[in-house]
Coordinates of C-alpha atoms and ligand atoms in Angstrom, one line a residue:
X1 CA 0.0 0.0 0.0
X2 CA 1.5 3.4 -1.0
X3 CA 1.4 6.5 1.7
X4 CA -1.2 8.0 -0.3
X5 CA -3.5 4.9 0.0
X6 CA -2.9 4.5 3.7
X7 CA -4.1 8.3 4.5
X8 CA -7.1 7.8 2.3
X9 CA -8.0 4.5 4.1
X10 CA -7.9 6.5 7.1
X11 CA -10.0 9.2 5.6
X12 CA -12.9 6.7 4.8
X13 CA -12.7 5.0 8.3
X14 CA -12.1 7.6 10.5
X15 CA -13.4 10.9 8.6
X16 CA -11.0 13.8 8.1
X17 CA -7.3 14.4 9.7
X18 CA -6.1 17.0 11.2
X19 CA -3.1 19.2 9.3
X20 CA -1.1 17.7 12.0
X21 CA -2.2 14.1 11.4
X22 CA -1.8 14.4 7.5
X23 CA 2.0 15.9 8.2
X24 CA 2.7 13.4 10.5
X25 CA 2.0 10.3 8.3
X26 CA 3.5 12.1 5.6
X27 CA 6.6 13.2 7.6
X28 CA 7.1 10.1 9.8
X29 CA 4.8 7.3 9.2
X30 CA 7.7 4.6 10.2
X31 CA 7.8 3.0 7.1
X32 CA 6.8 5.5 4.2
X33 CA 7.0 8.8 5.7
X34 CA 9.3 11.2 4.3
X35 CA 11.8 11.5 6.7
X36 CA 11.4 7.9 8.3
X37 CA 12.8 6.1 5.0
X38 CA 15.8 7.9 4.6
X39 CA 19.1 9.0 6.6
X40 CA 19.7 12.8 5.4
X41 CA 16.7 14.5 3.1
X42 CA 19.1 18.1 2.6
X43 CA 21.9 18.6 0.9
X44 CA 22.5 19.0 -2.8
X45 CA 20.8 15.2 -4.0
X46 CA 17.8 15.7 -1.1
X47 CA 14.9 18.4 -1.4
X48 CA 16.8 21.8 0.4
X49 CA 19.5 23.0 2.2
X50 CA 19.9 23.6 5.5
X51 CA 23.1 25.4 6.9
X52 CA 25.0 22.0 7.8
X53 CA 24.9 20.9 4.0
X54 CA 26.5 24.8 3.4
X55 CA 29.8 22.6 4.6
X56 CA 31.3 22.6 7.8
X57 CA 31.9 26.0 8.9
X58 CA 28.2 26.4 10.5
X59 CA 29.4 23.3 12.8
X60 CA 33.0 24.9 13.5
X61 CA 31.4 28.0 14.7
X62 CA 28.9 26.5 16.7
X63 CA 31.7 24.7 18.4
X64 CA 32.8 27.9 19.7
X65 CA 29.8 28.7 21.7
X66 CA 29.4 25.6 22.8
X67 CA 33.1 25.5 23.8
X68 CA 32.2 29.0 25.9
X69 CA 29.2 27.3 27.0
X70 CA 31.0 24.2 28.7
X71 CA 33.6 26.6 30.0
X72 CA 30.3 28.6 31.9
X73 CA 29.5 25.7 33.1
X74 CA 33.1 24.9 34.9
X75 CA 34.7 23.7 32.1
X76 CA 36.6 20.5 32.9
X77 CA 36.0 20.5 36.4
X78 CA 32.8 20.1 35.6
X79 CA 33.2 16.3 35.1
X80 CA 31.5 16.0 31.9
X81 CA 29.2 17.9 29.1
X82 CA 26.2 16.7 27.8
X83 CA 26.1 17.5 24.1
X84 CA 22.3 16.4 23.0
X85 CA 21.0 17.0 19.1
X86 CA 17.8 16.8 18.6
X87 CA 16.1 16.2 14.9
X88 CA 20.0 14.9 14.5
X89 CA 19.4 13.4 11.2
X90 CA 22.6 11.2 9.7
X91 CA 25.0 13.2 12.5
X92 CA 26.2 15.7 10.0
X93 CA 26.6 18.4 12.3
X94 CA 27.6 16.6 15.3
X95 CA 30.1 15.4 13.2
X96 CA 31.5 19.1 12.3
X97 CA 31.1 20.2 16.0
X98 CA 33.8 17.0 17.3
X99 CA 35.9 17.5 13.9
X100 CA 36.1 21.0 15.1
X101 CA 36.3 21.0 18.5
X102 CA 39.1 18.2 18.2
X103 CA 41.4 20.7 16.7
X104 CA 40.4 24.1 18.9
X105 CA 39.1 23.4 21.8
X106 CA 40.8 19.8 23.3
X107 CA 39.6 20.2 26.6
X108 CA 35.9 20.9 25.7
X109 CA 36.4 17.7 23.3
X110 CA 37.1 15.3 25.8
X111 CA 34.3 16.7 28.0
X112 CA 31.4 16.1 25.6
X113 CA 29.2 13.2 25.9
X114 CA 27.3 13.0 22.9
X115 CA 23.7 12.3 22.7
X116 CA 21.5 12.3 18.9
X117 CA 17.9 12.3 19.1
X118 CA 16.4 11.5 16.4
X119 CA 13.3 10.2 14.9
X120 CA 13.7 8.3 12.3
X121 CA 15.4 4.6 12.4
X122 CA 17.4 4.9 9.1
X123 CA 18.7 8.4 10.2
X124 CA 20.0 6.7 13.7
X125 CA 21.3 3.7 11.7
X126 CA 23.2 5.9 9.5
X127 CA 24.9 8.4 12.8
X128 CA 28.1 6.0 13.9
X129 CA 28.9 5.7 10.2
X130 CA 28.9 9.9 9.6
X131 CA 30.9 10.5 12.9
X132 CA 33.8 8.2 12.0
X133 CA 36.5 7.9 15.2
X134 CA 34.1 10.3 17.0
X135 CA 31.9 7.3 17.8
X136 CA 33.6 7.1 21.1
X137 CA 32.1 10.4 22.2
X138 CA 28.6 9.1 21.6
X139 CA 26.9 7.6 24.7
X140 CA 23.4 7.4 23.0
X141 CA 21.4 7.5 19.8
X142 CA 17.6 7.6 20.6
X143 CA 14.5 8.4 19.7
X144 CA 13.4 10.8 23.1
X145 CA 15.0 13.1 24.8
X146 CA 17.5 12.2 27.8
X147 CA 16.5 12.1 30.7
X148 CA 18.5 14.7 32.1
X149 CA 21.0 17.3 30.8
X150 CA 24.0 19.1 32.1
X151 CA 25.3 21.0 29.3
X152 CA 23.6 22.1 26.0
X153 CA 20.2 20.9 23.5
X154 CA 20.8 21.7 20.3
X155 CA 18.9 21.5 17.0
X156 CA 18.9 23.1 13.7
X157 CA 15.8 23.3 11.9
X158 CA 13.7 21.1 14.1
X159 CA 10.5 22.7 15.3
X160 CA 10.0 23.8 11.7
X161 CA 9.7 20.3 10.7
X162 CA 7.3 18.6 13.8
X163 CA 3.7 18.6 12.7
X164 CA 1.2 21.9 13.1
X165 CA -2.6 22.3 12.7
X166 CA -3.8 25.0 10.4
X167 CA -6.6 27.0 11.5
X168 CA -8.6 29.7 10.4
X169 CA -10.6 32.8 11.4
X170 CA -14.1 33.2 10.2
X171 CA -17.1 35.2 10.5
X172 CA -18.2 32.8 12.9
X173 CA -15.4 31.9 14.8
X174 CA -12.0 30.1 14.6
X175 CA -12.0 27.1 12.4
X176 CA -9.8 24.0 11.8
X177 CA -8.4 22.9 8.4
X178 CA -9.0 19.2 7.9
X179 CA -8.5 17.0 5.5
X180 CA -10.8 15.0 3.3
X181 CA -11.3 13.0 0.6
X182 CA -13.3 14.7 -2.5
X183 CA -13.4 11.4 -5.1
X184 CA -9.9 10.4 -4.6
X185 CA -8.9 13.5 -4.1
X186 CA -7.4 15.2 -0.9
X187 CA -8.6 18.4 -0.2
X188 CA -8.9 20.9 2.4
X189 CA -12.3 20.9 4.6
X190 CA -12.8 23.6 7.3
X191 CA -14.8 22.5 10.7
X192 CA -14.8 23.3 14.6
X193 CA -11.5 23.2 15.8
X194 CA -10.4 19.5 16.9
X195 CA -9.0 20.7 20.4
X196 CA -9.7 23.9 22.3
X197 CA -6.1 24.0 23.2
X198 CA -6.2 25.6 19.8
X199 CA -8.0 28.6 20.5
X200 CA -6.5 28.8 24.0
X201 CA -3.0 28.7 22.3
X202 CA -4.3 31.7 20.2
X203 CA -6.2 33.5 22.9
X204 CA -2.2 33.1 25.1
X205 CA -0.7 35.5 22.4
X206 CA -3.6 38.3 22.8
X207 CA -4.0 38.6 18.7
X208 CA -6.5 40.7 16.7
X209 CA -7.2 37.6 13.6
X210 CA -9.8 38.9 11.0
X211 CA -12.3 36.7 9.3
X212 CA -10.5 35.3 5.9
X213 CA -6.8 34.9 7.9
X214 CA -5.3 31.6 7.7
X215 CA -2.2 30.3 10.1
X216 CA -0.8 27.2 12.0
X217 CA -0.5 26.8 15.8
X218 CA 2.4 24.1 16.1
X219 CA 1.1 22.2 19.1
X220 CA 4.0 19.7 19.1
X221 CA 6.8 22.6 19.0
X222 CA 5.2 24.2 22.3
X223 CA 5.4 20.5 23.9
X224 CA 8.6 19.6 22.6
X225 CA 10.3 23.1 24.1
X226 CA 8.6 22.2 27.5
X227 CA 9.9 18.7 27.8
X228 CA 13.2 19.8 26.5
X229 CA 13.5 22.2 29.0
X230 CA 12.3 19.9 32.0
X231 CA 15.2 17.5 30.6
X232 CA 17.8 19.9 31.3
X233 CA 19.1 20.4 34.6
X234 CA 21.6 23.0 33.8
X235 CA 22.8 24.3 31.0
X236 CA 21.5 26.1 27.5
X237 CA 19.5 25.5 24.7
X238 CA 20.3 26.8 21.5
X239 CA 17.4 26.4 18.8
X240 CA 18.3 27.5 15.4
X241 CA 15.2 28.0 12.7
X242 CA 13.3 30.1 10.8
X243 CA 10.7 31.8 12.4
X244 CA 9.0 35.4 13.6
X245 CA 7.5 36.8 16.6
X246 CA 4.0 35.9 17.1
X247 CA 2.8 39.5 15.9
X248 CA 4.5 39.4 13.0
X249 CA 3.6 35.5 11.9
X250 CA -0.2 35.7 12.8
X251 CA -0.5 39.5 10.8
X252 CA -1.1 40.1 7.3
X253 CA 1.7 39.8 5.9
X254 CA 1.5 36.1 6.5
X255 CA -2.1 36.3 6.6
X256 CA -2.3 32.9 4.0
X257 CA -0.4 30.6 6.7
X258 CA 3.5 29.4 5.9
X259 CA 2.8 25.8 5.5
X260 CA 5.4 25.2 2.6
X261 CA 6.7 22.1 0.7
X262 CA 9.5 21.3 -1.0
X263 CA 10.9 18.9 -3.5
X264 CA 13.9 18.5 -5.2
X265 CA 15.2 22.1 -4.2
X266 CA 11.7 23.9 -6.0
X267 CA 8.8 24.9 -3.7
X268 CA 6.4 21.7 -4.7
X269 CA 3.4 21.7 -6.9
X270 CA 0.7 19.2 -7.1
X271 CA 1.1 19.3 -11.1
X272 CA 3.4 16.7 -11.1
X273 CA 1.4 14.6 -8.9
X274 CA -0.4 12.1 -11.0
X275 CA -3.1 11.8 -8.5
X276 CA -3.3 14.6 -6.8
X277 CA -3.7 17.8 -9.6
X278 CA -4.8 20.7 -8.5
X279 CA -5.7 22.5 -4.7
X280 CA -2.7 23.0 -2.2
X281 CA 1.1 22.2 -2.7
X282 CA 1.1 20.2 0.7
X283 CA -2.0 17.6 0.2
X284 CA 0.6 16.3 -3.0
X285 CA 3.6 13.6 -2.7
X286 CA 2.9 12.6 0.8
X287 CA 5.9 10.9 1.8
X288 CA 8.2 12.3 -1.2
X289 CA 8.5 15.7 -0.2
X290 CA 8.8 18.0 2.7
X291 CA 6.2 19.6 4.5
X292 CA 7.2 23.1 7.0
X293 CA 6.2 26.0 8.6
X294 CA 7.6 28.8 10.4
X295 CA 8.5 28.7 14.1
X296 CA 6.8 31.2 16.3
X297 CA 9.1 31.9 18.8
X298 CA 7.0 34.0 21.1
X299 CA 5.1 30.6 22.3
X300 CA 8.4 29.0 21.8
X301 CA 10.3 31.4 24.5
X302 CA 7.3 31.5 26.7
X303 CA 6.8 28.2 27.1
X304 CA 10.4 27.9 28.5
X305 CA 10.6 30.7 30.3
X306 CA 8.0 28.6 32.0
X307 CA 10.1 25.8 32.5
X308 CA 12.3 28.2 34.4
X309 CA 14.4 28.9 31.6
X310 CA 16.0 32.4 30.9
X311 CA 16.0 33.7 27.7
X312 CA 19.8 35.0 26.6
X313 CA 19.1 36.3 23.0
X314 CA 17.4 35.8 19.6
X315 CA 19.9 36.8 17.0
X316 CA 19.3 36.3 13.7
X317 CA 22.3 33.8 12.1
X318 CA 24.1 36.6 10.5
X319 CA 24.7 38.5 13.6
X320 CA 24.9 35.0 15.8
X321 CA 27.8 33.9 13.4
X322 CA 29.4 37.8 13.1
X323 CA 29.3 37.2 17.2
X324 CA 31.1 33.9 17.0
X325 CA 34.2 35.5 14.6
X326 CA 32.6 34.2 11.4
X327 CA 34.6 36.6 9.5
X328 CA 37.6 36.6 11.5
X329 CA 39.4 34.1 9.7
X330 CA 37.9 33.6 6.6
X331 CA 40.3 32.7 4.0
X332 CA 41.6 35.2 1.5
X333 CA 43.6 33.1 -1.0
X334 CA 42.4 32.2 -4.5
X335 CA 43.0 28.3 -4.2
X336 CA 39.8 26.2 -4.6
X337 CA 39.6 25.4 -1.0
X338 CA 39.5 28.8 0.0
X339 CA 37.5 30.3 -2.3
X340 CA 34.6 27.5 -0.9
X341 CA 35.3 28.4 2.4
X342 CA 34.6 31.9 1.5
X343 CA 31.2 30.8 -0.7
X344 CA 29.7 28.9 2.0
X345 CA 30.7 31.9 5.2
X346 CA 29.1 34.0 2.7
X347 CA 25.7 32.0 2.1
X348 CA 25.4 31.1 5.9
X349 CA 26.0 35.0 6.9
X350 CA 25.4 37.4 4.2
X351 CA 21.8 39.0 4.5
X352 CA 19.5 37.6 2.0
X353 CA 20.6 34.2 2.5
X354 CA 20.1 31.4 5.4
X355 CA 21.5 34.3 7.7
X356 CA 18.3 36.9 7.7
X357 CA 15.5 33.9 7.2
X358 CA 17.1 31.8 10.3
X359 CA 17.5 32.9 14.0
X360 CA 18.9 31.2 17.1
X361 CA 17.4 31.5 20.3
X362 CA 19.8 31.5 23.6
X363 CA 18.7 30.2 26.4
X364 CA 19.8 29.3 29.9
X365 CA 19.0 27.3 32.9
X366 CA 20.9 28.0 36.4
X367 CA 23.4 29.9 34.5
X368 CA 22.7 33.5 35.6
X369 CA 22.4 35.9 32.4
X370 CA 26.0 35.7 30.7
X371 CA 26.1 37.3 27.6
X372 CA 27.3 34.8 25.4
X373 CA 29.6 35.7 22.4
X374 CA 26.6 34.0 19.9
X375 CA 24.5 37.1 21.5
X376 CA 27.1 39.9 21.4
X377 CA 27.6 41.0 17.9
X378 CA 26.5 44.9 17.7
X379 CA 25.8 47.0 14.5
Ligands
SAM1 C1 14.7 19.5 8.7 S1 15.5 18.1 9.3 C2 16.9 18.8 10.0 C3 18.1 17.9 10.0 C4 19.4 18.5 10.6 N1 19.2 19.0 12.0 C5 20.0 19.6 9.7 O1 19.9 20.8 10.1 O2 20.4 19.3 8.6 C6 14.5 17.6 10.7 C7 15.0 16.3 11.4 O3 14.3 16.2 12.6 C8 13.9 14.9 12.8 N2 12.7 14.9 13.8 C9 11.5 15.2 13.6 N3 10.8 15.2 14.8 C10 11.6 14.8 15.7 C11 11.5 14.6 17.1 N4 10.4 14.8 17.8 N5 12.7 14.2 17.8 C12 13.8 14.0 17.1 N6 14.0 14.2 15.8 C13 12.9 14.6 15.1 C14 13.5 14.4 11.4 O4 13.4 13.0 11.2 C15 14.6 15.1 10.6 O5 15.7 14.2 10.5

């Protein structure tokens, strides 16, 4: 039975899904979802780019701060760093934070106990392989969260990716978007929302939503932020992603919602779909293309401020890299290697590129309010 054949059967026996439920068959269904069947979906022969498939100057500069971070938190008298990715994929940037750190920061190196988190089983199959001799440094790969953390959770382009409702204000309310079956069609279908925690989400951020807007409310993110931050004992969470304060992503100009898909590096279509034509991008391919939307970190920060969790910046990447020395040393000779160097610092910093559309949010937990060199970069 194909993906699509297995959503429609739930159609029929169970009426319509949730955006969430359609996303998360589509996304992780543990045979045929997306990103279950596969160890790395970015990079040049996946369907986008995030910055670790840039190359491996986003990990080296995210060693730094995590090399200040360790040293915050005692630094090798510390006895020990717990370095937990989340939404880890193959281990590509774990890989270019050890290759990294091995070189410029030894003692932070031998620190780090290395934990991936990661959903799906051909992703963790594929981790020991990507991170070579750095194996040793690995004392789990998982599917949840540690129990507890002294050190840092990271994770690049994670809450984008966990499955969101869609709702929608109307003259008569705040409605759902579901989907159905029209022939054998999937198509969107509008009805009371499935769970008030939807409106109450809403209702949290104090909006003003007109009849006509459309948005998501990313459920799973808010939960996912609150257990993460329960896990850690002490330490920081650095959350890197694209995203916008809940004012500006529940306003006009993103009055049409951000669910986006994407396939083979082109913003997907149902066109090619031969049987799904027409209606949204995101109801085609399930489980052969991607499926996103943007973060909003205002639900994101509150819910782990709390957690007890103190917030320490939200710098976009340009300005989080500029604050780590991304320029500092970037190569100036005309030899191939350095001219790549200077082509990939440039598409993860320069504004226009994965620099002004991501942001990293600092945060802490018993760690005072240090300002940490990710945070510092000024104008
Ligand atoms: C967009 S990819 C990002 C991969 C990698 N961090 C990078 O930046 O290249 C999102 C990854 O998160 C994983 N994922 C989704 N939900 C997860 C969860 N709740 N816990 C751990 N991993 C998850 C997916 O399987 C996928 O590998």
């Amino acid at each position: 039975m194909t993906l699509r054949e297995l959503i429609a059967c739930r159609i029929r026996a169970g009426g319509p899904l949730t955006t969430a439920d359609f996303m998360g068959l589509a996304l992780y269904h543990p045979s045929l979802g997306y990103y279950s069947r596969v160890p790395r979906r970015t990079g040049r022969a996946g369907d986008f780019f995030t910055s670790v498939d840039v190359g491996p100057q986003f990990g080296a500069l995210l060693a730094r701060q995590l090399d200040e971070m360790h040293r915050l938190l005692g630094g090798p008298a510390a006895n020990g760093f717990d370095l937990v990715e989340a939404g880890a994929a193959n281990g590509q940037l774990a890989r270019d934070i050890l290759d990294a750190a091995e070189t410029d920061f030894p003692e932070f190196y031998r620190a780090i106990r290395l934990t991936l988190v990661e959903t799906s089983a051909a992703a963790r199959a594929s981790q020991s392989e990507t991170l070579g001799r750095h194996t040793s440094r690995l004392v789990a790969a998982s599917e949840s969260m540690p129990e507890r953390v002294q050190g840092v959770i990271l994770a690049n382009e994670l809450l984008d990716a966990l499955p969101t409702h869609a709702v929608t204000m109307t003259a008569e309310g705040l409605r759902e978007i579901f989907v159905d079956l029209e022939g054998n069609q999937f198509a969107e279908r509008t009805g009371p929302p499935s769970t008030p925690d939807l409106a109450r989400h809403l209702d949290r951020l104090d909006l003003r939503l007109s009849p006509g807007w459309r948005g998501e409310v990313n459920l799973a993110a808010v939960t996912w932020v609150q257990e993460a931050a329960r896990s850690l004992a002490r330490g920081f969470m650095l959350l890197v992603d694209y995203g916008h304060p809940a004012e500006a992503l529940y306003s006009d100009s993103h009055g049409t919602g951000t669910l986006t898909t994407f396939r083979r590096h082109q913003v997907g279509t149902p066109e090619d779909d031969a049987e799904q034509r027409g209606g949204p991008a995101w109801l085609a391919h399930p489980g052969t293309q991607d499926i996103t939307a943007h973060v909003d970190w205002t639900s994101v920060r509150t819910a782990a401020a709390a957690e007890g969790l103190t917030m320490l910046g939200l710098p976009d990447q340009t300005h989080f890299l500029l604050g780590l020395g991304a320029l500092d040393d970037a190569p100036t000779g005309a030899d191939t290697a350095s001219v790549k160097r200077r082509l990939a610092l440039k598409t993860l910093v320069v504004p226009g590129g994965l620099g002004s559309t991501h942001q990293v949010l600092l945060l802490g937990k018993a760690v005072g309010t240090p300002t940490l060199c990710g945070g510092s970069f000024k104008t």
